[in-house]
Short mmCIF file of C-alpha atoms in Angstrom, two decimals:
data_model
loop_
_atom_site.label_atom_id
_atom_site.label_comp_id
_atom_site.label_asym_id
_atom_site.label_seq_id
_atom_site.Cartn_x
_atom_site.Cartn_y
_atom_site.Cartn_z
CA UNK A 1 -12.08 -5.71 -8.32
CA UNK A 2 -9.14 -8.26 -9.22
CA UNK A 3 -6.27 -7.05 -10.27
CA UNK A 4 -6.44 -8.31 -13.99
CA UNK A 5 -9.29 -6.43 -14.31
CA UNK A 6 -8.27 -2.79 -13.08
CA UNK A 7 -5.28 -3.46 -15.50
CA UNK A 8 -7.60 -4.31 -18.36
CA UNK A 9 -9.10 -1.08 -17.07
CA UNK A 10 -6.32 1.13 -17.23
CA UNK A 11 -6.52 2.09 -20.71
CA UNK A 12 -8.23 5.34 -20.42
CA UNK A 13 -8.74 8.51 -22.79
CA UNK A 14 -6.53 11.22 -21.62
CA UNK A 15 -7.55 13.65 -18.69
CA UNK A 16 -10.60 16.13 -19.44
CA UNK A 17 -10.44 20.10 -19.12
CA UNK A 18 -10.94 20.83 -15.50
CA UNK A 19 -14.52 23.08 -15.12
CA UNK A 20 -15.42 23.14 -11.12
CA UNK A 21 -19.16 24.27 -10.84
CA UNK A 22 -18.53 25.46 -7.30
CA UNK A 23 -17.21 28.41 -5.64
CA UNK A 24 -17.06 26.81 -2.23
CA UNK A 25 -17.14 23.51 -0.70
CA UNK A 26 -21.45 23.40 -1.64
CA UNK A 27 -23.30 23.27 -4.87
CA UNK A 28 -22.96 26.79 -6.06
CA UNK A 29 -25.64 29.20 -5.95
CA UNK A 30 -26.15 32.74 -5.59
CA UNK A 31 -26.96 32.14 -1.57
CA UNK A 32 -23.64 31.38 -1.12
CA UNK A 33 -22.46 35.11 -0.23
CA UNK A 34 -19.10 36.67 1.73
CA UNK A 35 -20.24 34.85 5.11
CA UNK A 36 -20.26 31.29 3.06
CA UNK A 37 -17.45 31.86 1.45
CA UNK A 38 -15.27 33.58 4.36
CA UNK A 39 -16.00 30.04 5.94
CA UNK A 40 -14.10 28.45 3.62
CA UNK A 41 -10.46 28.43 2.24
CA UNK A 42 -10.55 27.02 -1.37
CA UNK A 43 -6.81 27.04 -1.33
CA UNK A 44 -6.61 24.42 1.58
CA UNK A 45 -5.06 21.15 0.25
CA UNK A 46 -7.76 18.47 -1.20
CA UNK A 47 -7.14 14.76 -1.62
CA UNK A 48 -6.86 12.96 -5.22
CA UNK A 49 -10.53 12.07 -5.06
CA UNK A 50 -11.72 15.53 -3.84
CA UNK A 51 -10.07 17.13 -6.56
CA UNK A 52 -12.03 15.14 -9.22
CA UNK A 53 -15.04 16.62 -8.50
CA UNK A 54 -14.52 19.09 -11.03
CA UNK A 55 -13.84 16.97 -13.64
CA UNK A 56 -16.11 16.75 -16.80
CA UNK A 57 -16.77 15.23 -19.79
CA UNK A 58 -16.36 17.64 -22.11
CA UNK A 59 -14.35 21.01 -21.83
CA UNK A 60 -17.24 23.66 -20.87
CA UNK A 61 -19.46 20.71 -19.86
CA UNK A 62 -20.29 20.30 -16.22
CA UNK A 63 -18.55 18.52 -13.29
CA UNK A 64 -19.38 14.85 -13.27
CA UNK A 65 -19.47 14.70 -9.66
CA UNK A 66 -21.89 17.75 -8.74
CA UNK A 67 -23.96 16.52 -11.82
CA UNK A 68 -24.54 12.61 -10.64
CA UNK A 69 -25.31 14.77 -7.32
CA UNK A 70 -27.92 17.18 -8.45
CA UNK A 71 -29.81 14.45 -10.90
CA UNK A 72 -30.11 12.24 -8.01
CA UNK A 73 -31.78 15.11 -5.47
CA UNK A 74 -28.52 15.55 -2.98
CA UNK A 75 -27.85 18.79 -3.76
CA UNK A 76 -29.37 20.37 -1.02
CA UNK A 77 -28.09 17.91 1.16
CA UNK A 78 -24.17 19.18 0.73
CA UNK A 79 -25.70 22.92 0.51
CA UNK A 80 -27.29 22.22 3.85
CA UNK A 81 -24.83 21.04 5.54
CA UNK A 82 -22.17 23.54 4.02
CA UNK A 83 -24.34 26.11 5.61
CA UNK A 84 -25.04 25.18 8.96
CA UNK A 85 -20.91 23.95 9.39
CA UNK A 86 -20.44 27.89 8.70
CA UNK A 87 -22.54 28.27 11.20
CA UNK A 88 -21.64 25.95 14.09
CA UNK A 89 -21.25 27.90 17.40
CA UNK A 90 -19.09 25.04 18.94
CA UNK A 91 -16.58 21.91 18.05
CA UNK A 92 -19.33 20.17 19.56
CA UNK A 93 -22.54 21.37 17.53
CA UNK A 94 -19.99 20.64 14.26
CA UNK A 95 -19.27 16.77 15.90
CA UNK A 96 -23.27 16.19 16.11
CA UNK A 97 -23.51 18.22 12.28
CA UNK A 98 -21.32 15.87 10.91
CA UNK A 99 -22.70 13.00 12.31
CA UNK A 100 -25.92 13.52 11.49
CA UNK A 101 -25.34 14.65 7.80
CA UNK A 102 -23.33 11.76 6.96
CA UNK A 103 -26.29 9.17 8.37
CA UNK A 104 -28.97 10.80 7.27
CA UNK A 105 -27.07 11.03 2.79
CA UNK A 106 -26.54 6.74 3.56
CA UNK A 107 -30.21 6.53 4.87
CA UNK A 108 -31.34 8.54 1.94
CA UNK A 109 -29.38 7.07 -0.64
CA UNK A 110 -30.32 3.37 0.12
CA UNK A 111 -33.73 4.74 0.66
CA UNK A 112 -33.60 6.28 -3.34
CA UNK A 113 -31.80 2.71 -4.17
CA UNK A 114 -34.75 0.89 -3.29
CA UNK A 115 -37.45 3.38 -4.28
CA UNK A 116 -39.86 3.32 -8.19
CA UNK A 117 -40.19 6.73 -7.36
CA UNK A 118 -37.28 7.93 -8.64
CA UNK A 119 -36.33 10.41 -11.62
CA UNK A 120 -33.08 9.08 -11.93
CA UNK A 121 -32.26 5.30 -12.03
CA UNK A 122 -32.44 4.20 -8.53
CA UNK A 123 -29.39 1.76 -9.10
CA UNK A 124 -26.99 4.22 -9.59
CA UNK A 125 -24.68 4.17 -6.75
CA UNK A 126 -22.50 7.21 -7.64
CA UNK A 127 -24.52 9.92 -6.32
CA UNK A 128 -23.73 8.96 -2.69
CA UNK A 129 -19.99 8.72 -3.59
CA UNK A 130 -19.59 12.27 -4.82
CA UNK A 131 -22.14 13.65 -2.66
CA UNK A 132 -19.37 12.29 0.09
CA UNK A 133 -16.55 13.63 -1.54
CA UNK A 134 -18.84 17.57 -1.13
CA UNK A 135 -19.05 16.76 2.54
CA UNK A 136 -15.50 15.67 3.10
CA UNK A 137 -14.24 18.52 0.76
CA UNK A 138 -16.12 21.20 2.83
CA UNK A 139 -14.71 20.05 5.69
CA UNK A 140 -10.93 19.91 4.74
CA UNK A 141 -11.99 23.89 3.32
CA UNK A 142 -13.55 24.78 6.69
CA UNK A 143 -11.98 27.78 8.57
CA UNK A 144 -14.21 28.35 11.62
CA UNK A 145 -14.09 31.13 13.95
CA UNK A 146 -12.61 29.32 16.46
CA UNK A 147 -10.21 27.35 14.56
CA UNK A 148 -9.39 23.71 14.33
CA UNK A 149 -6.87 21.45 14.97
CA UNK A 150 -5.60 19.13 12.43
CA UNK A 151 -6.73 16.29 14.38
CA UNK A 152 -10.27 17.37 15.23
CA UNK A 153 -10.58 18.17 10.98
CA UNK A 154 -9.42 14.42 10.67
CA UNK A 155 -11.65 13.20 13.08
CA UNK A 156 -14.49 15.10 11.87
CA UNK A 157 -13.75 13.94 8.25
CA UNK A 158 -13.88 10.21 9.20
CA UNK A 159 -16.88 10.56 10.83
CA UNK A 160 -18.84 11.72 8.10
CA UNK A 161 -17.30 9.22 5.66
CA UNK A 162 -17.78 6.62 7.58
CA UNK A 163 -21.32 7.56 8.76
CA UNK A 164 -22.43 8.06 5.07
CA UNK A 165 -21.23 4.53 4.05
CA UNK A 166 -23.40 2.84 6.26
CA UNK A 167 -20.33 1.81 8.56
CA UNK A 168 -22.22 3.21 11.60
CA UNK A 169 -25.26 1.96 10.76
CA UNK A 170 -24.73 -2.63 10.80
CA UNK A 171 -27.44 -3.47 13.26
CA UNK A 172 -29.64 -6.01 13.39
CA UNK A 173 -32.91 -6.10 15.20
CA UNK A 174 -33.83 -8.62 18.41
CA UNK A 175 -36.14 -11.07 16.37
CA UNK A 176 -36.14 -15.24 16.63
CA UNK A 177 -35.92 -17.40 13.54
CA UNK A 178 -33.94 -14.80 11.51
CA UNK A 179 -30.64 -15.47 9.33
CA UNK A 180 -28.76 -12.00 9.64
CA UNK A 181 -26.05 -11.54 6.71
CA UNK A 182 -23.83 -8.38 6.72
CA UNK A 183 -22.65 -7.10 2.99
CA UNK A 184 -20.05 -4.92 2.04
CA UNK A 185 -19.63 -3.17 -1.33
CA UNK A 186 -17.33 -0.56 -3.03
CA UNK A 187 -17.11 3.16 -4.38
CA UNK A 188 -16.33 3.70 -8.01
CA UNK A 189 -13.05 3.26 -8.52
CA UNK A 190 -10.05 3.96 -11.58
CA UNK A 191 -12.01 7.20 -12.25
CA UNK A 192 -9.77 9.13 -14.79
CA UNK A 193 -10.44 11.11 -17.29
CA UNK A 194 -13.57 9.88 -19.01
CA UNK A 195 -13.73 7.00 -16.95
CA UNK A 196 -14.83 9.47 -13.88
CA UNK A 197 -18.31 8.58 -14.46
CA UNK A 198 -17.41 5.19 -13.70
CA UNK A 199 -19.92 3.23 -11.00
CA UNK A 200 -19.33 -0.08 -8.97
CA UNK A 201 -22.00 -2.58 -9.04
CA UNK A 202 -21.14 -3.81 -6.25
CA UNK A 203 -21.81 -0.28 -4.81
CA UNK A 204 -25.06 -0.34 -6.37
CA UNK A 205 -25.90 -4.10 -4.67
CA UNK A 206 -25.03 -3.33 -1.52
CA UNK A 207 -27.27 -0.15 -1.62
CA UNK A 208 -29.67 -2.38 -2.44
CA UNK A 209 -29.34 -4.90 -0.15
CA UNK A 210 -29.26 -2.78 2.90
CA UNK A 211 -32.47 -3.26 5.25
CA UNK A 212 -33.33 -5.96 2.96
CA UNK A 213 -35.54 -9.18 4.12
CA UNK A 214 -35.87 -12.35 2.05
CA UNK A 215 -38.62 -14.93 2.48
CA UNK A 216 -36.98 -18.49 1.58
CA UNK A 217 -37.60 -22.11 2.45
CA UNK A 218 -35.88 -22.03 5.94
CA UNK A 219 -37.38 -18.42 7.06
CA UNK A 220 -36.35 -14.33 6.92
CA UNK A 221 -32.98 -13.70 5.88
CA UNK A 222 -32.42 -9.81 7.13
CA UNK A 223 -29.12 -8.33 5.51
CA UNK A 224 -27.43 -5.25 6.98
CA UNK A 225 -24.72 -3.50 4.34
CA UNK A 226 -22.26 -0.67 4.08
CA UNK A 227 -20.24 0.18 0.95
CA UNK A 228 -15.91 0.36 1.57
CA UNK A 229 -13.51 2.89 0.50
CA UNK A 230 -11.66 2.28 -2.43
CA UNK A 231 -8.54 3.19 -0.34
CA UNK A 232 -5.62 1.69 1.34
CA UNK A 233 -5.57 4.01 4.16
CA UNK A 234 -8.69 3.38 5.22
CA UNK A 235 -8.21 -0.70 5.68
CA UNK A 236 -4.90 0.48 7.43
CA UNK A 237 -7.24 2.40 9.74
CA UNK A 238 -9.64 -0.46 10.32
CA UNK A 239 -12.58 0.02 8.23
CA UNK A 240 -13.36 -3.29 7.42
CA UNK A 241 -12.92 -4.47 10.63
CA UNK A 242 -15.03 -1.73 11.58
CA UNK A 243 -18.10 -3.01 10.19
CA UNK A 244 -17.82 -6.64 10.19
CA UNK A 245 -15.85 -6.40 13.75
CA UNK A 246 -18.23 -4.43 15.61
CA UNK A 247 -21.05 -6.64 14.28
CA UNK A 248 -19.33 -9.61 15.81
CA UNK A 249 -19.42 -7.75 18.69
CA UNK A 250 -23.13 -6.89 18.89
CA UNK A 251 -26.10 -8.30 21.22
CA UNK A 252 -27.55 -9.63 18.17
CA UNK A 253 -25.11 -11.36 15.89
CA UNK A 254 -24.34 -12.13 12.17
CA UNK A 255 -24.65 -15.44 10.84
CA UNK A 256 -23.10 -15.05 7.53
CA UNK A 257 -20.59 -12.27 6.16
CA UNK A 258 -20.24 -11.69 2.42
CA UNK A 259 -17.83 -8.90 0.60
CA UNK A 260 -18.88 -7.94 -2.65
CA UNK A 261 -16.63 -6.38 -5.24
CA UNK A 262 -16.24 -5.78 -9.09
CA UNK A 263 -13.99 -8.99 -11.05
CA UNK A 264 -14.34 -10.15 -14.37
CA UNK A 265 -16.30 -9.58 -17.45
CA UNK A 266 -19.29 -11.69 -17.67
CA UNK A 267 -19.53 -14.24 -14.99
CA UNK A 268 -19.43 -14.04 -10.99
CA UNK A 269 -17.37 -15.51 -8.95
CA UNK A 270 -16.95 -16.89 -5.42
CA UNK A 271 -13.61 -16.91 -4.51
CA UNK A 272 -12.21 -19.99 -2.16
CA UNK A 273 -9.00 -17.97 -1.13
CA UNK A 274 -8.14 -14.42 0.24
CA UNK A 275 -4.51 -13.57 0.88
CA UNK A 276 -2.66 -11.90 3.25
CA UNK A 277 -0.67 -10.15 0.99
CA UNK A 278 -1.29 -6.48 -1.16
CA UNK A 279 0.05 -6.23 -4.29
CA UNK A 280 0.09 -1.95 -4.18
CA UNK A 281 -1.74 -1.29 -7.39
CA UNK A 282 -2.97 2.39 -7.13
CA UNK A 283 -6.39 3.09 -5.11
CA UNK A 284 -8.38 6.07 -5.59
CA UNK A 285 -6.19 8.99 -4.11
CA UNK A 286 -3.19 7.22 -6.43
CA UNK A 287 -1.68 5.74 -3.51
CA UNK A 288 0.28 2.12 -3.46
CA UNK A 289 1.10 -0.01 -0.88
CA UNK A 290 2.47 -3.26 -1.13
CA UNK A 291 3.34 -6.17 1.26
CA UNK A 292 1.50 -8.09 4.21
CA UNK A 293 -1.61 -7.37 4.91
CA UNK A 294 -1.15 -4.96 7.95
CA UNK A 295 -2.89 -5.29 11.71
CA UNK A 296 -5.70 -2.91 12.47
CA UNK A 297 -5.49 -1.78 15.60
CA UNK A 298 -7.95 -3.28 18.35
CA UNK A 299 -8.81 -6.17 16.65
CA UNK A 300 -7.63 -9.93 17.04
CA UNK A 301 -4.71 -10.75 14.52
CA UNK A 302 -4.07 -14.01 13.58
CA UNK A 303 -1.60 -13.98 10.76
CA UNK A 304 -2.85 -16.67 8.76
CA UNK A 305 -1.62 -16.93 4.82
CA UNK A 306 -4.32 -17.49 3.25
CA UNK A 307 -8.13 -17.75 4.52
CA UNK A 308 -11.00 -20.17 2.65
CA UNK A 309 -14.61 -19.42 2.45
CA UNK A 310 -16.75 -20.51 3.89
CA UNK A 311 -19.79 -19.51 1.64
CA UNK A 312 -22.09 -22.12 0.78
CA UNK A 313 -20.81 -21.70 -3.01
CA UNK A 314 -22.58 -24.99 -4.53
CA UNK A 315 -25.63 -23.84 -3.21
CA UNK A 316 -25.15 -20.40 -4.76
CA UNK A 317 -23.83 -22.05 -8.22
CA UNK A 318 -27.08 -24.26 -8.02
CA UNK A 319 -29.45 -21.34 -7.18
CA UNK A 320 -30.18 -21.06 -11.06
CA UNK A 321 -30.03 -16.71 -10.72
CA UNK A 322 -28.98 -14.83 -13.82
CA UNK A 323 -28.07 -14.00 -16.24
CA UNK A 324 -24.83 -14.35 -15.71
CA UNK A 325 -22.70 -17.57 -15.02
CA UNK A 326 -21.79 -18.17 -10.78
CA UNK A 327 -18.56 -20.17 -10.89
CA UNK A 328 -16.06 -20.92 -7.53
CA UNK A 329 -13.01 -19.41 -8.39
CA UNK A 330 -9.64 -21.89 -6.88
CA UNK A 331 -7.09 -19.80 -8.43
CA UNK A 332 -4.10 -18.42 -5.78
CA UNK A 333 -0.02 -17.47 -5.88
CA UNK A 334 1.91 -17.98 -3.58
CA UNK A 335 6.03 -17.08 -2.87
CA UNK A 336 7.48 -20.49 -3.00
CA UNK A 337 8.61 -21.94 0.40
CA UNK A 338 12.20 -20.28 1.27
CA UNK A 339 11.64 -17.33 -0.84
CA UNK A 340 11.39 -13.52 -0.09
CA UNK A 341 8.18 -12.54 -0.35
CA UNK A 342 7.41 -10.14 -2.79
CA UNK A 343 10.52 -11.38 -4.86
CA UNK A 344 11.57 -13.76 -7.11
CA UNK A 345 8.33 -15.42 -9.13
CA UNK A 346 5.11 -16.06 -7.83
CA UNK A 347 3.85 -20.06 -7.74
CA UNK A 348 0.08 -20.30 -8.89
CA UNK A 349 -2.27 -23.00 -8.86
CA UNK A 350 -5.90 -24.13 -8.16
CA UNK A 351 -5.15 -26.72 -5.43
CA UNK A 352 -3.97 -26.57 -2.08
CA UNK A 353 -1.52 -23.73 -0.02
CA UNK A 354 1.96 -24.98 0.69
CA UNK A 355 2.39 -25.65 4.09
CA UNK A 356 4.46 -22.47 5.35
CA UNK A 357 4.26 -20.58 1.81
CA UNK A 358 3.74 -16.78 2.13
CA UNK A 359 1.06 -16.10 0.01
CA UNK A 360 0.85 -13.67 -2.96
CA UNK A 361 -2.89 -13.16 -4.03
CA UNK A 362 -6.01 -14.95 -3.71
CA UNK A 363 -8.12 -15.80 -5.97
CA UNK A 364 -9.58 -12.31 -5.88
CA UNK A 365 -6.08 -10.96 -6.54
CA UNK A 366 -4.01 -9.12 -4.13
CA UNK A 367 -6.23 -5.68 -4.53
CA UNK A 368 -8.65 -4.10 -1.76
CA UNK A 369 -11.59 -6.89 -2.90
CA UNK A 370 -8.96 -9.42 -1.98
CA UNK A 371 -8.52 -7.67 1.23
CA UNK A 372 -11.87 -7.14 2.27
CA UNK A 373 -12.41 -10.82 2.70
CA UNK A 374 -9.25 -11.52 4.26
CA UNK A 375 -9.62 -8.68 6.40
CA UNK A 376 -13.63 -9.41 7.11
CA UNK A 377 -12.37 -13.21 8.33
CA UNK A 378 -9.61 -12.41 9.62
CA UNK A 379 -11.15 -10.36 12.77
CA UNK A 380 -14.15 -13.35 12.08
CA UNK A 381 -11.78 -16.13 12.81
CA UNK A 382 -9.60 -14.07 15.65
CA UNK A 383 -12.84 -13.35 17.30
CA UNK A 384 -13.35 -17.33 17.25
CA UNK A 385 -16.46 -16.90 15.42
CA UNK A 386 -16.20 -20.58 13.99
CA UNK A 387 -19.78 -20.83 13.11
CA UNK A 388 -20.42 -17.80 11.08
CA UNK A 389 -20.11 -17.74 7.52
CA UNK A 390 -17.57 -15.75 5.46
CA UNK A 391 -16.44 -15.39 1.86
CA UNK A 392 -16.48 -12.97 -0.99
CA UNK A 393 -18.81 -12.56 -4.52
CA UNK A 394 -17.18 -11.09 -7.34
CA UNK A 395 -19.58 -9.54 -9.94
CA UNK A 396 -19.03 -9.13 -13.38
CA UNK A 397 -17.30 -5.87 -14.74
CA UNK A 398 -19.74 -2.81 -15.52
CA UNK A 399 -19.47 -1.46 -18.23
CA UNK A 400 -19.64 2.30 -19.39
CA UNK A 401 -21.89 4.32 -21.60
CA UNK A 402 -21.15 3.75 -25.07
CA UNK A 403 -21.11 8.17 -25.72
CA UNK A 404 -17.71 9.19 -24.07
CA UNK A 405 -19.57 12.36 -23.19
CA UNK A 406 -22.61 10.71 -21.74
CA UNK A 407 -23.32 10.04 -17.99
CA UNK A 408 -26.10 6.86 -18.69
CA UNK A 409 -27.44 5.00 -21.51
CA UNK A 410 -29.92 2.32 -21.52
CA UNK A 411 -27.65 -0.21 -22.05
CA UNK A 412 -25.41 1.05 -19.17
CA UNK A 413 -28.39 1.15 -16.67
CA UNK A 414 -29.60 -2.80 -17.68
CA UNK A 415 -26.65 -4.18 -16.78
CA UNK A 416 -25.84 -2.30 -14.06
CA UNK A 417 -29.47 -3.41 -12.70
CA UNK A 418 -29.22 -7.33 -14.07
CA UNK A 419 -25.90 -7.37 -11.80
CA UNK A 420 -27.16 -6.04 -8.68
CA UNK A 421 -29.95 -7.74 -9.22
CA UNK A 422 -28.46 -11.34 -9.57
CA UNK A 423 -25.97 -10.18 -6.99
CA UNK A 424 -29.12 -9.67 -4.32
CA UNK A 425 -30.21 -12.70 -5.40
CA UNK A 426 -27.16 -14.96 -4.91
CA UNK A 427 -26.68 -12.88 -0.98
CA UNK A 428 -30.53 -14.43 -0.55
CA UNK A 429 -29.12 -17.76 -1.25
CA UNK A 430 -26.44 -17.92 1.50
#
């Protein structure tokens, strides 16, 4: 997800007619009576993502979002859980609902992911991202009896998200002789107009990859993943550190992180440097921030410029996976020594950092990929955990459907699978 390549993605077809396909917060259906919707204010305000769940295709089409949702068997996951929050006798019964909801949509959608059973391709990772967006939607609509304050809705909407992005979920079992990797992915992301039915394969790998074991040369590789927010909020707030953090902080301990995220056309990449420096392009709610990296609170700080990986990236070049081409990637900026950061021109290179340079971007950019592996070794390196290993694989860009008003085509689902695929593959490797 570098930044040259949301800007080559920013050409989009205008903004499709608006058609919601639900009356309330759930799926609609004629179940959802005056009790239903007395539990819900549709006028309450929604987020930038929320709203795009009624986006479609076509004008008189239906909504992407609740279509990915119902193809992929989730709807009566969001009706579900729509239901019994209308029904919640206490703040604390709706805690445990939300909880519980959000875990079980991550355990089912990486159990779809990695199922031949399916009706729908099991790669597709964008079912569990608007099947999110129903639960977090329903929540910022809910009007209980009791009411609720606008911290206890915030609360109760982080839990959920983070619950149903595997966040909650990085643990590894007691067992001698493993490797244990943790991998993070990404939502969909620059989803206007037509473009809404845009995936992330690196969504789709990590969905994948989750629960995983490999059988190689030097034993069991177990890999625990979660997929990030395409958000800069949420890294204010400490998600990353969240789930490579807390793993740090386990009983049983990762040996190896890797973040995953969308690049370039045609090739992977593992990038050498992350920088601690965000260039503001917008994230999914249309939101910019730009500047130093910021602290997340809790976690160790250091403020180092830039951060190298540590990824065993010859070995992953060397692996032979495909199709596509596995390059290191040496590229950075930084603001020359004596500058102003964030003014003046950038200095870019493939060498070294300038002793006391601020940097600019890293080779992944200065986007959220770029910060997910500064932000993943950052708290690795504060927590002086020298001897894991840390870096970050971009995948090649995915594609869409070549029918503006389709949702899949063949050609759309092979590549999606060859890069998740390849993108397992190379995690196996490290």
């Amino acid at each position: 997800m570098t930044r040259e390549s949301t800007h080559r993605l920013r050409a989009l077809l205008p903004a499709a007619v608006a058609l919601s396909l639900l009356m309330a917060p759930g799926v609609a259906s004629a179940q959802q009576d005056t009790t239903a919707r007395a539990c819900f204010d549709p006028a309450a305000p929604l987020t930038v993502e929320e709203q795009r769940l009624d986006d479609v295709l076509v004008a008189g089409g239906p909504a992407v979002g609740p279509e990915l949702v119902r193809l992929a068997g989730f709807t009566e996951t969001v009706e579900r859980f729509t239901d019994k929050l209308c029904a919640a006798p206490s703040a604390r019964a709706a805690r445990q609902l939300v909880s519980s909801t959000g875990t079980a949509l991550w355990q089912a959608a990486v159990q779809r992911a990695q199922s031949t059973q399916t009706t729908w391709d099991a790669y597709d990772d964008r079912p569990l991202y608007w099947a999110r967006l129903h639960l977090t939607r329903a929540l910022r609509q809910w009007t209980p009896r009791l009411g609720v304050s606008a911290a206890d809705r915030a609360a109760l909407v982080d839990s959920v998200d983070r619950t149903s992005r595997g966040v909650s979920d990085v643990r590894f079992p007691v067992q001698a002789d493993v490797r244990r990797i943790v991998v993070t992915g990404f939502d969909p992301f620059q989803l206007q107009g037509t473009s809404v039915r845009r995936g992330n394969p690196a969504g789709a790998a990590a969905l994948q990859l989750d629960g995983k074991v490999f059988d190689t040369p030097q034993g069991k590789v177990v890999v625990q993943a979660a997929v990030l927010p395409v958000l800069w909020g949420a890294f204010d707030e400490g998600v990353v550190e969240a789930v490579y953090g807390t793993a740090l902080e386990a009983q049983v301990k990762p040996d190896a992180f890797v973040t995953i995220s969308q690049g370039r056309p045609g090739r992977f990449d593992v990038e050498r440097w992350a920088s601690r420096w965000r260039g503001g392009f917008p994230d999914n709610n249309d939101a910019s921030s730009r500047g130093p990296v910021p602290d997340a609170a809790g976690w160790p700080q250091p403020s180092t410029e830039f951060i190298e990986t540590t990824l065993p990236f010859q070995k992953m070049i060397d692996a032979g996976t495909g199709p596509f081409t596995v390059q290191l990637n040496r590229s950075f900026c930084e603001w020359p020594v004596g500058s102003v950061p964030g003014t003046g021109p950038m200095s870019c290179r493939s060498d070294e950092p300038t002793p006391g340079a601020a940097a600019a971007s890293g080779g992944g950019g200065d986007y959220l990929s770029n910060e997910s592996m500064y932000r993943a070794n950052r708290v690795r390196t504060g927590l002086g955990a020298t001897t894991v290993l840390g870096g970050h694989l971009h995948t090649p860009v995915l594609t869409q459907p070549v029918d503006p008003a389709a949702l899949t085509d063949a050609a759309f689902e092979a590549q999606r699978r060859d890069i998740a695929n390849q993108a397992v593959a190379l995690v196996g490797v490290v």
